[in-house]
Coordinates of C-alpha atoms in Angstrom, one line a residue:
M17 CA 185.0 -86.0 9.2
S18 CA 186.9 -88.9 7.8
G19 CA 186.0 -92.4 8.5
S20 CA 187.8 -94.4 11.2
R21 CA 190.9 -96.5 10.5
H22 CA 192.6 -99.3 12.5
P23 CA 196.0 -100.9 12.2
S24 CA 196.2 -104.3 10.7
P25 CA 199.1 -106.8 10.8
A26 CA 202.5 -105.5 9.5
A27 CA 203.0 -105.6 5.7
P28 CA 205.2 -108.4 4.4
G29 CA 208.9 -107.4 4.3
L30 CA 208.2 -104.3 6.4
P31 CA 208.3 -105.5 10.0
G32 CA 206.4 -103.2 12.4
T33 CA 204.9 -101.1 9.6
P34 CA 201.1 -100.8 10.1
V35 CA 198.7 -101.1 7.2
R36 CA 195.7 -98.9 7.5
A37 CA 192.4 -100.5 6.4
P38 CA 189.4 -98.1 5.9
R39 CA 186.2 -98.9 7.8
P40 CA 182.7 -97.7 7.0
R41 CA 182.0 -94.2 8.2
P42 CA 179.7 -94.0 11.3
S43 CA 176.4 -92.2 11.0
L44 CA 176.3 -88.6 11.9
A45 CA 174.6 -89.2 15.3
R46 CA 177.2 -91.8 16.3
R47 CA 180.2 -90.1 14.9
T48 CA 183.0 -90.6 17.4
L49 CA 184.7 -87.5 18.8
L50 CA 187.7 -87.1 21.1
L51 CA 188.4 -84.2 23.3
A52 CA 192.0 -83.1 24.1
T53 CA 193.0 -80.9 26.9
A54 CA 196.0 -79.1 28.1
A55 CA 194.6 -76.4 26.6
G56 CA 191.7 -78.8 26.1
G57 CA 190.0 -79.7 22.8
L58 CA 188.0 -82.0 20.4
T59 CA 189.3 -84.6 18.0
T60 CA 187.6 -87.5 16.3
A61 CA 188.1 -91.2 16.9
C62 CA 187.1 -94.3 15.2
G63 CA 184.1 -96.7 15.7
S64 CA 180.8 -96.0 17.3
A65 CA 179.4 -96.6 20.7
E66 CA 176.5 -99.0 21.2
G67 CA 173.2 -98.7 23.0
R68 CA 172.8 -94.9 23.2
P69 CA 169.7 -93.1 22.0
P70 CA 170.0 -91.3 18.6
G71 CA 171.4 -87.9 19.0
E72 CA 173.3 -88.6 22.3
V73 CA 177.0 -88.9 22.5
A74 CA 178.9 -90.0 25.6
V75 CA 181.8 -87.9 26.8
L76 CA 184.4 -90.1 28.6
G77 CA 186.7 -88.2 31.0
D78 CA 188.8 -88.6 34.1
S79 CA 187.5 -85.7 36.2
A80 CA 184.2 -85.7 38.1
E81 CA 184.3 -81.9 38.3
W82 CA 183.6 -81.7 34.6
G83 CA 180.4 -83.7 34.9
K84 CA 177.9 -81.0 35.6
P85 CA 179.3 -78.4 33.3
M86 CA 179.4 -80.9 30.4
A87 CA 175.8 -82.1 31.1
A88 CA 174.7 -78.4 31.0
A89 CA 176.6 -77.8 27.8
G90 CA 175.1 -81.0 26.3
A91 CA 171.6 -79.9 27.1
A92 CA 172.3 -76.5 25.4
M93 CA 173.8 -78.3 22.3
K94 CA 170.6 -80.4 22.0
S95 CA 168.6 -77.3 21.2
V96 CA 170.9 -75.9 18.5
A97 CA 172.7 -79.0 17.0
A98 CA 170.4 -81.9 17.8
V99 CA 173.2 -83.6 19.6
R100 CA 173.4 -84.0 23.4
M101 CA 176.6 -84.7 25.3
V102 CA 176.2 -87.2 28.2
P103 CA 179.3 -87.2 30.5
Q104 CA 180.9 -90.4 31.7
V105 CA 183.7 -90.4 34.3
N106 CA 186.5 -92.8 35.1
P107 CA 188.3 -91.1 38.0
S108 CA 191.4 -93.3 37.8
L109 CA 193.9 -91.6 35.5
E110 CA 195.8 -94.9 34.7
S111 CA 192.6 -96.8 34.0
F112 CA 191.2 -94.0 31.9
E113 CA 194.3 -93.8 29.7
Q114 CA 194.3 -97.6 29.3
I115 CA 190.7 -97.7 28.3
V116 CA 191.2 -95.0 25.7
K117 CA 194.3 -96.5 24.1
S118 CA 193.0 -100.0 24.0
S119 CA 189.6 -98.9 22.6
L120 CA 191.2 -97.1 19.7
R121 CA 192.3 -100.5 18.3
T122 CA 188.8 -101.8 18.3
S123 CA 185.4 -100.9 16.8
R124 CA 184.0 -99.8 20.2
T125 CA 185.5 -96.5 21.0
P126 CA 183.9 -93.9 23.2
D127 CA 181.8 -91.2 21.5
M128 CA 183.9 -88.4 22.9
L129 CA 186.9 -88.1 25.1
K130 CA 188.1 -85.3 27.3
Y131 CA 191.8 -85.6 26.6
W132 CA 195.0 -83.7 26.5
S133 CA 196.6 -81.8 23.7
G134 CA 200.3 -81.8 22.8
Y135 CA 202.3 -85.0 22.8
R136 CA 199.5 -87.1 24.4
L137 CA 197.1 -86.3 21.6
Q138 CA 199.9 -87.1 19.1
D139 CA 200.2 -90.5 20.8
L140 CA 196.6 -91.2 19.9
A141 CA 197.0 -89.9 16.3
R142 CA 199.8 -92.3 15.7
T143 CA 197.4 -95.3 16.3
G144 CA 195.3 -94.2 13.3
G145 CA 192.3 -94.4 15.5
I146 CA 191.3 -90.8 15.5
T147 CA 189.9 -88.7 12.7
D148 CA 191.5 -85.8 10.8
L149 CA 189.8 -82.6 11.9
T150 CA 191.8 -80.2 9.7
R151 CA 188.8 -79.1 7.7
Q152 CA 186.7 -78.5 10.9
W153 CA 189.6 -76.5 12.4
D154 CA 189.9 -74.3 9.4
A155 CA 186.2 -73.7 9.4
A156 CA 186.2 -72.8 13.1
A157 CA 189.3 -70.6 12.7
A158 CA 187.6 -68.7 9.8
K159 CA 184.7 -67.9 12.2
G160 CA 187.0 -66.8 15.0
W161 CA 186.0 -69.7 17.2
V162 CA 189.5 -71.0 17.9
D163 CA 192.8 -69.2 18.6
A164 CA 195.1 -70.0 15.6
S165 CA 198.2 -70.0 17.8
L166 CA 196.9 -73.2 19.5
R167 CA 196.9 -75.2 16.2
D168 CA 200.3 -76.8 16.8
A169 CA 199.0 -78.3 20.1
F170 CA 196.5 -80.3 18.2
T171 CA 198.6 -81.2 15.2
Y172 CA 200.4 -84.4 14.1
R173 CA 202.2 -84.6 10.8
H174 CA 200.6 -81.3 9.6
R175 CA 197.1 -82.6 10.2
V176 CA 194.8 -81.3 13.0
Y177 CA 193.3 -84.0 15.3
G178 CA 191.7 -81.8 17.9
L179 CA 189.6 -78.8 18.6
P180 CA 190.2 -76.8 21.9
M181 CA 187.6 -77.2 24.6
N182 CA 189.2 -74.8 27.1
L183 CA 192.4 -72.9 27.7
A184 CA 193.7 -72.6 31.2
Y185 CA 196.4 -70.2 32.3
W186 CA 198.6 -71.2 35.2
V187 CA 199.9 -68.3 37.3
F188 CA 203.5 -68.2 38.6
F189 CA 204.6 -66.1 41.6
H190 CA 208.2 -65.1 42.2
N191 CA 210.1 -64.3 45.4
P192 CA 211.3 -60.7 45.2
E193 CA 213.9 -61.2 47.9
V194 CA 215.5 -64.1 46.0
F195 CA 215.4 -62.2 42.7
R196 CA 217.1 -59.2 44.3
E197 CA 219.7 -61.4 45.9
H198 CA 220.6 -62.9 42.5
R199 CA 220.1 -59.6 40.5
L200 CA 217.2 -61.0 38.5
R201 CA 214.0 -59.4 37.3
A202 CA 210.6 -60.9 36.8
P203 CA 210.5 -62.6 33.3
R204 CA 208.1 -61.3 30.7
T205 CA 208.7 -63.9 28.0
W206 CA 209.0 -67.7 27.9
D207 CA 212.7 -67.4 27.0
E208 CA 213.3 -65.0 29.9
F209 CA 211.5 -67.4 32.2
L210 CA 213.8 -70.3 31.1
A211 CA 216.9 -68.1 31.5
V212 CA 215.9 -67.1 35.1
C213 CA 215.3 -70.7 36.0
G214 CA 218.7 -71.6 34.6
R215 CA 220.5 -68.9 36.6
L216 CA 218.8 -69.9 39.8
K217 CA 219.6 -73.5 39.3
K218 CA 223.3 -72.7 38.7
A219 CA 223.3 -70.7 41.9
G220 CA 222.0 -73.7 43.9
V221 CA 218.4 -72.5 44.2
T222 CA 215.6 -74.8 43.2
P223 CA 213.8 -72.5 40.6
L224 CA 210.3 -74.0 40.7
H225 CA 207.9 -75.3 43.4
G226 CA 204.5 -76.7 42.6
T227 CA 201.6 -76.6 45.1
A228 CA 199.6 -79.4 43.3
D229 CA 200.5 -83.0 44.2
G230 CA 199.8 -85.9 41.9
R231 CA 200.7 -87.3 38.5
W232 CA 198.7 -85.0 36.2
P233 CA 200.3 -81.7 37.2
S234 CA 203.8 -83.2 36.5
F235 CA 203.1 -84.1 32.9
I236 CA 201.4 -80.8 32.1

């Protein structure tokens, strides 16, 4: 994994252009990792956390439900990789994101983050505060540990900054009566799904209804 980098003041004559200054690489036991989810996955960040026993890495996330499974996974990892994950939870989504983004500009980042893939991971990559994991992705793909089709979800400027932690499929149900009324059939591809939604919308029918309330379902 590459060493961490942080933005320094803009270069003379190039307003707003960050200059990346290399910092010393953390030791193996303190190497900072980031997790991204949407799918869900691992990336590396900069800096190292203080005060943890050797071989332990903290996993910062926003969901208490992940605590026990991550603690169990961490205990299993200890026996095979000499690294133990210790979950830490900040249940406030707004506070969690603020802590993550502000810490990437310092030398005190969390060890690991359970984070989102896609454009939210790209936002972190733009800061220069997370580490290129392209080599680790290629090695995992060669062993069949990752689905190659997910690569784009963890990529920014052709470099991979995350490794998938989980892949969750959301199920859609359709109303057969509405579909018959508008002479539609259940879509089998993403393009067909978008076309059906478009036709229903033009007909004055709200095409989608979500049962989950709150901020996180809307951005996923």
